[in-house]
Amino acid sequence: MRQTGRVPEPRSSDSSRPAGASSGPSRSSSDSSGSSSGPSGPDVSGSDAPHAGDPRPGADEASVADLRVLAHPLRLRLLSLLTGQAYSAAEAARVLDQSQANVSYHLRRLHSAGLVEAAGEVPVRGGTAKRYRHDPDSGELLGRGVPQGVDSYLALAGALGEELRRRTAQRDTGVRGEMTDAEVWLEPEVWQRVRERAKELGEDLHRHALPPGTEGAVRVSATMVLFAMRAGEG
């Protein structure tokens, strides 16, 4: 989800105008236990698809600091999966019903961006394979010191929307959820308070994430994006 890690806020020329709060159906970042309902879909960043001869990791260094490194539904699923438990590329591929080559590629990109870290090894035929884990706090570093244009946020919004549709198709309609959507004007102190509460909620979701399939646990979804909008645009 957070996802999403928590990503930096958009830079606005008028941050006193808060708006655009949206919260999807309930689901934590430990969501990725389910099998994919289809291919992971195109890379909405427009420049991130793997191709022959692309030296990884380290290629396209600008994208490492750019929010668009998150702008792929499979990367969001991987971050969710690796919050609850460490996995190797092969293990994650089995859980997500993806090819190992595809998962390995996206793991390399996430690792280059500092969003996943090595967390031990697992024996495989002929050697060992690294396992990776996601630290939700690593999202705070993404894009730091690098101005983010609206295109980066639009790319990320596209990936979040695609993920939300996939999760919603698997919604348990017999269990009550919560939803909020708003484009409103708030006093600055109220906006600050709402942001702080949203941050606490995200921390709580990630802190308590369990391995997929944990007996007695509830598989949930949570998508939350709050940001200030420019005044004077309708």
Coordinates of C-alpha atoms in Angstrom, one line a residue:
M1 CA 0.0 0.0 0.0
R2 CA 1.6 1.5 2.1
Q3 CA 0.9 0.9 0.9
T4 CA 1.6 1.3 0.8
G5 CA 5.7 2.7 2.9
R6 CA 4.5 6.2 3.5
V7 CA 5.5 8.4 0.6
P8 CA 6.3 12.2 0.8
E9 CA 3.5 14.7 0.3
P10 CA 3.1 16.4 -3.0
R11 CA 4.8 19.8 -3.2
S12 CA 2.1 22.4 -3.6
S13 CA 2.3 26.1 -4.3
D14 CA -0.5 26.6 -1.8
S15 CA -0.3 24.1 1.0
S16 CA -2.9 26.0 3.0
R17 CA -5.6 24.4 0.9
P18 CA -6.0 20.9 2.2
A19 CA -8.3 18.5 0.3
G20 CA -8.5 15.2 -1.5
A21 CA -8.8 12.7 1.3
S22 CA -9.6 9.2 0.1
S23 CA -9.8 5.9 1.9
G24 CA -10.7 2.6 0.2
P25 CA -12.1 -0.6 1.5
S26 CA -10.3 -1.9 4.6
R27 CA -7.2 -3.9 3.8
S28 CA -3.7 -3.8 5.3
S29 CA -0.4 -4.0 3.7
S30 CA -0.2 -7.7 4.4
D31 CA -2.7 -8.2 1.5
S32 CA -0.5 -10.0 -1.0
S33 CA -1.3 -13.5 0.0
G34 CA -4.0 -14.0 -2.6
S35 CA -3.3 -15.2 -6.2
S36 CA -3.4 -12.7 -9.0
S37 CA -6.7 -12.5 -10.9
G38 CA -4.6 -11.9 -14.1
P39 CA -1.4 -10.4 -15.4
S40 CA 0.1 -7.7 -13.3
G41 CA -0.8 -5.2 -16.0
P42 CA 1.3 -2.6 -17.8
D43 CA 3.8 -0.5 -15.9
V44 CA 1.9 2.7 -15.5
S45 CA 5.1 4.7 -15.0
G46 CA 5.7 4.3 -18.8
S47 CA 9.4 3.7 -18.5
D48 CA 9.9 0.9 -16.1
A49 CA 9.3 -2.3 -17.9
P50 CA 12.2 -4.8 -18.0
H51 CA 14.0 -5.3 -21.3
A52 CA 17.0 -7.1 -22.6
G53 CA 20.4 -5.5 -21.8
D54 CA 19.1 -3.3 -19.0
P55 CA 21.8 -3.4 -16.4
R56 CA 20.1 -4.0 -13.0
P57 CA 20.4 -2.8 -10.3
G58 CA 21.6 0.8 -10.8
A59 CA 20.0 1.5 -14.2
D60 CA 18.0 4.7 -14.5
E61 CA 19.2 6.2 -11.3
A62 CA 16.6 9.0 -11.5
S63 CA 13.8 6.6 -11.1
V64 CA 15.3 5.3 -7.8
A65 CA 14.6 8.6 -6.1
D66 CA 11.3 9.2 -8.0
L67 CA 7.9 8.2 -6.7
R68 CA 7.4 6.3 -10.0
V69 CA 9.5 3.5 -8.6
L70 CA 6.2 2.6 -6.8
A71 CA 4.0 3.0 -9.8
H72 CA 3.5 -0.6 -10.7
P73 CA 0.7 -2.8 -9.1
L74 CA 3.1 -5.7 -8.6
R75 CA 5.6 -3.6 -6.7
L76 CA 2.8 -2.5 -4.4
R77 CA 1.8 -6.2 -3.9
L78 CA 5.4 -7.1 -3.1
L79 CA 5.8 -4.4 -0.5
S80 CA 2.6 -5.6 1.1
L81 CA 3.8 -9.2 1.1
L82 CA 7.2 -8.4 2.4
T83 CA 5.8 -6.4 5.3
G84 CA 4.4 -9.4 7.0
Q85 CA 7.2 -11.8 6.3
A86 CA 10.6 -12.1 4.4
Y87 CA 10.5 -14.0 1.1
S88 CA 12.9 -14.9 -1.7
A89 CA 12.0 -14.1 -5.3
A90 CA 10.9 -17.6 -5.9
E91 CA 8.8 -17.8 -2.8
A92 CA 7.1 -14.5 -3.5
A93 CA 6.5 -15.6 -7.1
R94 CA 4.6 -18.6 -5.9
V95 CA 2.5 -16.7 -3.4
L96 CA 1.6 -14.0 -6.0
D97 CA 1.2 -16.4 -8.9
Q98 CA 3.8 -14.6 -11.0
S99 CA 6.9 -15.7 -12.8
Q100 CA 10.1 -15.7 -10.8
A101 CA 11.8 -13.6 -13.5
N102 CA 9.1 -10.9 -13.2
V103 CA 9.3 -10.8 -9.4
S104 CA 13.1 -10.8 -9.4
Y105 CA 13.1 -7.8 -11.7
H106 CA 10.7 -5.8 -9.6
L107 CA 12.5 -6.8 -6.4
R108 CA 15.7 -5.5 -7.8
R109 CA 14.1 -2.1 -8.5
L110 CA 12.6 -1.9 -5.0
H111 CA 16.0 -2.9 -3.5
S112 CA 17.8 -0.3 -5.5
A113 CA 15.3 2.3 -4.2
G114 CA 16.0 1.2 -0.6
L115 CA 12.4 0.0 -0.1
V116 CA 13.3 -3.7 0.6
E117 CA 16.4 -5.1 2.4
A118 CA 18.0 -8.4 2.6
A119 CA 16.8 -10.5 5.5
G120 CA 18.6 -13.8 5.5
E121 CA 18.9 -16.6 2.9
V122 CA 17.1 -19.8 2.0
P123 CA 18.8 -22.9 0.5
V124 CA 18.0 -23.6 -3.2
R125 CA 19.3 -26.1 -5.6
G126 CA 23.0 -25.4 -6.1
G127 CA 23.3 -22.6 -3.6
T128 CA 21.3 -20.1 -1.6
A129 CA 18.8 -17.3 -2.4
K130 CA 18.4 -14.0 -0.5
R131 CA 15.2 -13.3 1.3
Y132 CA 13.9 -9.7 1.4
R133 CA 11.8 -7.7 3.9
H134 CA 10.1 -4.3 3.6
D135 CA 10.5 -1.7 6.3
P136 CA 7.5 0.6 6.0
D137 CA 9.5 3.5 7.4
S138 CA 11.8 3.3 4.3
G139 CA 9.0 5.1 2.4
E140 CA 10.0 8.3 4.2
L141 CA 13.2 8.4 2.2
L142 CA 11.6 8.0 -1.2
G143 CA 11.9 11.2 -3.2
R144 CA 13.7 13.1 -0.5
G145 CA 15.5 16.1 -1.9
V146 CA 14.2 15.4 -5.4
P147 CA 11.3 17.7 -6.5
Q148 CA 8.3 15.5 -7.6
G149 CA 6.2 16.6 -10.4
V150 CA 2.5 15.9 -10.7
D151 CA 3.2 13.2 -13.3
S152 CA 4.9 11.1 -10.7
Y153 CA 1.8 11.3 -8.4
L154 CA -0.5 10.6 -11.4
A155 CA 1.6 7.4 -12.2
L156 CA 1.4 6.3 -8.6
A157 CA -2.4 7.0 -8.5
G158 CA -2.8 4.8 -11.5
A159 CA -1.0 1.9 -9.8
L160 CA -3.0 2.4 -6.6
G161 CA -6.2 2.4 -8.6
E162 CA -5.4 -0.8 -10.4
E163 CA -4.5 -2.5 -7.1
L164 CA -7.7 -1.2 -5.5
R165 CA -9.8 -2.8 -8.3
R166 CA -8.0 -6.1 -7.9
R167 CA -8.5 -6.2 -4.2
T168 CA -12.1 -5.0 -4.5
A169 CA -12.9 -8.0 -6.8
Q170 CA -11.9 -10.2 -3.8
R171 CA -13.8 -8.3 -1.2
D172 CA -15.7 -10.3 1.4
T173 CA -19.1 -8.5 1.2
G174 CA -20.2 -10.2 4.4
V175 CA -17.8 -8.3 6.5
R176 CA -18.3 -4.6 7.2
G177 CA -15.7 -2.2 5.9
E178 CA -15.2 1.6 6.0
M179 CA -14.9 4.2 3.3
T180 CA -14.3 7.9 3.1
D181 CA -13.9 10.2 0.2
A182 CA -13.7 14.0 0.4
E183 CA -12.5 17.2 -1.4
V184 CA -13.0 19.8 1.3
W185 CA -11.5 23.0 2.8
L186 CA -10.1 22.7 6.3
E187 CA -8.5 25.0 8.8
P188 CA -4.7 24.4 8.8
E189 CA -4.7 23.0 12.3
V190 CA -7.5 20.6 11.5
W191 CA -5.6 19.4 8.4
Q192 CA -2.5 18.9 10.4
R193 CA -4.4 16.8 12.9
V194 CA -6.0 14.7 10.2
R195 CA -2.6 14.0 8.7
E196 CA -1.2 12.9 12.0
R197 CA -4.1 10.5 12.6
A198 CA -3.7 9.1 9.2
K199 CA 0.0 8.5 9.8
E200 CA -0.7 6.8 13.1
L201 CA -3.3 4.5 11.3
G202 CA -0.7 3.6 8.6
E203 CA 1.9 2.8 11.3
D204 CA -0.6 0.6 13.2
L205 CA -1.5 -1.4 10.1
H206 CA 2.1 -2.1 9.1
R207 CA 3.3 -2.7 12.7
H208 CA 0.7 -5.5 13.1
A209 CA 1.0 -7.1 9.7
L210 CA 1.1 -10.9 9.9
P211 CA 2.4 -13.5 7.4
P212 CA -0.2 -14.2 4.7
G213 CA -2.5 -17.1 5.6
T214 CA -2.0 -16.7 9.4
E215 CA -4.8 -18.7 11.1
G216 CA -7.5 -16.5 12.6
A217 CA -6.2 -13.3 10.9
V218 CA -8.4 -11.1 8.8
R219 CA -7.2 -10.4 5.3
V220 CA -7.9 -6.7 4.8
S221 CA -7.2 -3.8 2.3
A222 CA -6.3 -0.2 3.1
T223 CA -5.7 2.5 0.6
M224 CA -5.3 6.0 1.9
V225 CA -4.1 9.1 0.1
L226 CA -4.4 12.6 1.6
F227 CA -2.8 15.7 0.1
A228 CA -3.2 19.5 -0.3
M229 CA -4.6 20.8 -3.6
R230 CA -3.8 24.0 -5.4
A231 CA -6.4 26.8 -4.7
G232 CA -8.3 28.3 -7.5
E233 CA -8.5 25.2 -9.7
G234 CA -11.9 23.6 -10.1

